[in-house]
XYZ file of C-alpha atoms in Angstrom:
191
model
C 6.706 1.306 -3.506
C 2.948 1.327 -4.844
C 1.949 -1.194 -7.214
C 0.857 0.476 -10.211
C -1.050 -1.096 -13.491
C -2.845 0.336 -16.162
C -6.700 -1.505 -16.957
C -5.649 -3.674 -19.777
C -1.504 -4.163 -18.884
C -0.250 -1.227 -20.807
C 3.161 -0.241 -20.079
C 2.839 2.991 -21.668
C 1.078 6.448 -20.457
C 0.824 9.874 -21.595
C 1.384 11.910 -18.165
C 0.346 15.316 -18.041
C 3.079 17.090 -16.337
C 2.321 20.111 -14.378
C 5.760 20.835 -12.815
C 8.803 18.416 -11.842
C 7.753 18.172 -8.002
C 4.652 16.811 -8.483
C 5.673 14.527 -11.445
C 8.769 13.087 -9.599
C 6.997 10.496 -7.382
C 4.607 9.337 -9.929
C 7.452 8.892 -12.315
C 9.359 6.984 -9.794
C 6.450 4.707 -9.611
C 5.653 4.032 -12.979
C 9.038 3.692 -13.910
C 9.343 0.730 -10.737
C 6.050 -1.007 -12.104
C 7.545 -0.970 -15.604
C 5.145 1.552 -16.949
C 7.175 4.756 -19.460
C 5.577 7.676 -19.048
C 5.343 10.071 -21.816
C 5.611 13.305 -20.455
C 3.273 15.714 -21.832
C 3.932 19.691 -20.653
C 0.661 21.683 -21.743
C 0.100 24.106 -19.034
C -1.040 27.383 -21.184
C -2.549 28.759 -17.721
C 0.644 29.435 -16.060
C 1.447 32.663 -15.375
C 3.480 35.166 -15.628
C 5.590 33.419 -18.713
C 8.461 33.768 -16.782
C 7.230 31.117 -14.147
C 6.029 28.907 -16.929
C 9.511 28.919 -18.601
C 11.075 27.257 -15.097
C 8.417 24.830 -14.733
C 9.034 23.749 -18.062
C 12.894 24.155 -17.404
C 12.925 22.053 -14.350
C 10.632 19.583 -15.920
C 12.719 19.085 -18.829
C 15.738 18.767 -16.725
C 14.682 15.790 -14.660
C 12.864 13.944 -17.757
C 16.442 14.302 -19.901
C 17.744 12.715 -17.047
C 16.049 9.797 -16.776
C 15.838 9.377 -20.846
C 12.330 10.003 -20.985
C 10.401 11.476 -23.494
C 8.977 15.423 -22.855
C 6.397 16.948 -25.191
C 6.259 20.422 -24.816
C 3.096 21.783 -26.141
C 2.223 25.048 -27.123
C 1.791 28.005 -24.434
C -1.117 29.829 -25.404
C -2.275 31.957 -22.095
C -3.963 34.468 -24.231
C -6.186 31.615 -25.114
C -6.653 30.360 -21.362
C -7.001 34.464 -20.224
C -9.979 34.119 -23.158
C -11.301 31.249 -21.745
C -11.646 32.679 -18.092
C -13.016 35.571 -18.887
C -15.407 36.523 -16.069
C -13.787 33.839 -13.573
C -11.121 35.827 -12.206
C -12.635 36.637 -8.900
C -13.648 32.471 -8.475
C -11.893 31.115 -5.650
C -9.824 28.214 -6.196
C -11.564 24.723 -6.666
C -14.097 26.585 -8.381
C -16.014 25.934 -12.232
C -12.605 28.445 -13.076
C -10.406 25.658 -12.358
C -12.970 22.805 -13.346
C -12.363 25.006 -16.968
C -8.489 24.424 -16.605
C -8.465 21.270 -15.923
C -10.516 20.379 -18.912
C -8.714 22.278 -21.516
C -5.779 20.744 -20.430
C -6.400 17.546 -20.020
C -9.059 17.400 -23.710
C -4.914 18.429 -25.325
C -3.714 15.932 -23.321
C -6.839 13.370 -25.016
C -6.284 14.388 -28.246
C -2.694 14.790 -28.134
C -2.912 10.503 -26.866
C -4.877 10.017 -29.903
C -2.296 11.124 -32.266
C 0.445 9.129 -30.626
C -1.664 6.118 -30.400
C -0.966 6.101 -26.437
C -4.475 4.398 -24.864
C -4.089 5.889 -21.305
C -2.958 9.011 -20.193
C -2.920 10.219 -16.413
C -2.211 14.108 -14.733
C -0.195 15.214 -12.053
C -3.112 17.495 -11.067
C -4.184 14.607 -9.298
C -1.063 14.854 -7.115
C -1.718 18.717 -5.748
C -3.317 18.602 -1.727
C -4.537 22.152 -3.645
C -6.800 20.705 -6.257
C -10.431 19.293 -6.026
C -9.426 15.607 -7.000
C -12.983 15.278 -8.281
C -12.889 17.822 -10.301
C -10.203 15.946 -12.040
C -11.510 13.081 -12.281
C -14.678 14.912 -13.824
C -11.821 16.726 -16.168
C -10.607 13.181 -17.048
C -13.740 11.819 -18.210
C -14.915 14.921 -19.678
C -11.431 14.686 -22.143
C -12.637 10.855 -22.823
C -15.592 11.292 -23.799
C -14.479 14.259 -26.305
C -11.874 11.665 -27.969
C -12.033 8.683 -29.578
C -9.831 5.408 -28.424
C -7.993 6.808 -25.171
C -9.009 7.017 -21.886
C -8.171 8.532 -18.661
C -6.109 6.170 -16.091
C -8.120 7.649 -13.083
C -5.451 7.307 -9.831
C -5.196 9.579 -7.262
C -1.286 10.377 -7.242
C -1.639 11.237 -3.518
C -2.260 7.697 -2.023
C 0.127 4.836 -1.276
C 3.312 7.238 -0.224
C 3.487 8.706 -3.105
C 2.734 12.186 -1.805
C 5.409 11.732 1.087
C 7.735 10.603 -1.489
C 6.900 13.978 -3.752
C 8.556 15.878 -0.793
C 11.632 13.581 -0.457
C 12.221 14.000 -4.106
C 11.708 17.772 -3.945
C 14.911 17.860 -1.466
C 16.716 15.449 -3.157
C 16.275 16.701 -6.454
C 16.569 20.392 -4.916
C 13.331 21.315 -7.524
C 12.152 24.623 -7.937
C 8.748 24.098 -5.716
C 6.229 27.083 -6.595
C 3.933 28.473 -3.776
C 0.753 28.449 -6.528
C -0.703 26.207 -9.022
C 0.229 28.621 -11.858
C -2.380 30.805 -12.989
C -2.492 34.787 -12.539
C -5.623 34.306 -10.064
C -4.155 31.813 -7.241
C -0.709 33.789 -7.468
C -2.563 37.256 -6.698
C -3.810 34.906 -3.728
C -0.531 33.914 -2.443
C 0.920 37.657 -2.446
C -1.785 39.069 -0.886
């Protein structure tokens, strides 16, 4: 198992969740390196509302059965569909999904704040379909919006943790989705 350790020793981190699969591993390792994750489920870009409702289903699931805590912020994807306007022909890894990622993870900042939770971490970093540095970019972007948190950069792919994703999806039989979530990438995957 990885060895895991937030900067300053803190053994507990806000983790925005995008789906169970690619929180499982992460969770795993936290959990083994005595870090509790706070699961944090703001994903307003996931699409159609049906799809969101599993992800959050599944999600939900697998934290109640480990004991762990699961925020479930609001779904607002008018508000993301606002936000987009203009982007939807952007391929993916594009300043369409730089815009997702910092939404979500500035909620995920601010949301910290209020809990009084220092770090806080994203399974985006997880996804072989995401621009890691555009992440990371997200990450810092959401720190330097919010006062006293700051983003726990790690890249949730490294140190077996990816392999490990895909045991856990069998084990776990998860629901695995075929796109990251938003109208655009799932018009890509039926095409």
């Amino acid at each position: 198992m990885i060895k895991l350790a937030t900067p300053d020793g803190s053994t507990t981190v806000l983790l925005h969740a995008c789906c169970a699969p690619c929180s499982s591993a992460i969770i795993e390792a936290m959990l083994a390196n005595n870090i509790t994750p706070v699961i944090y489920f703001f994903n307003p870009n996931i699409y159609p509302q049906e799809e969101y409702l599993k992800r959050k289903t599944e999600i939900e699931n697998y934290a109640h059965r480990l004991g762990l805590e699961i925020v479930d912020d609001d779904y607002n994807y008018e508000a993301w569909r606002k936000g987009t306007c203009g982007m939807e022909n952007l391929p993916e890894r594009s300043s369409r999904c730089m815009y997702c990622f910092k939404m979500r993870l500035l909620q995920t900042a601010r949301y910290a704040a209020e809990r009084g939770i220092k770090y806080f971490t994203t399974t985006l970093a997880s996804s072989r379909w995401k621009d890691f540095n555009q992440i990371i970019e997200a990450g810092r972007y959401a720190t330097s919006q919010v006062e006293g948190v700051e983003f726990w950069e790690q890249n949730w792919r490294k140190g077996g943790l990816y392999e490990r994703r895909n045991q856990l999806l069998k084990i776990e039989n998860f629901y695995n989705q075929q796109y990251c979530g938003c109208e655009y990438s799932a018009k890509r995957v039926i095409s």
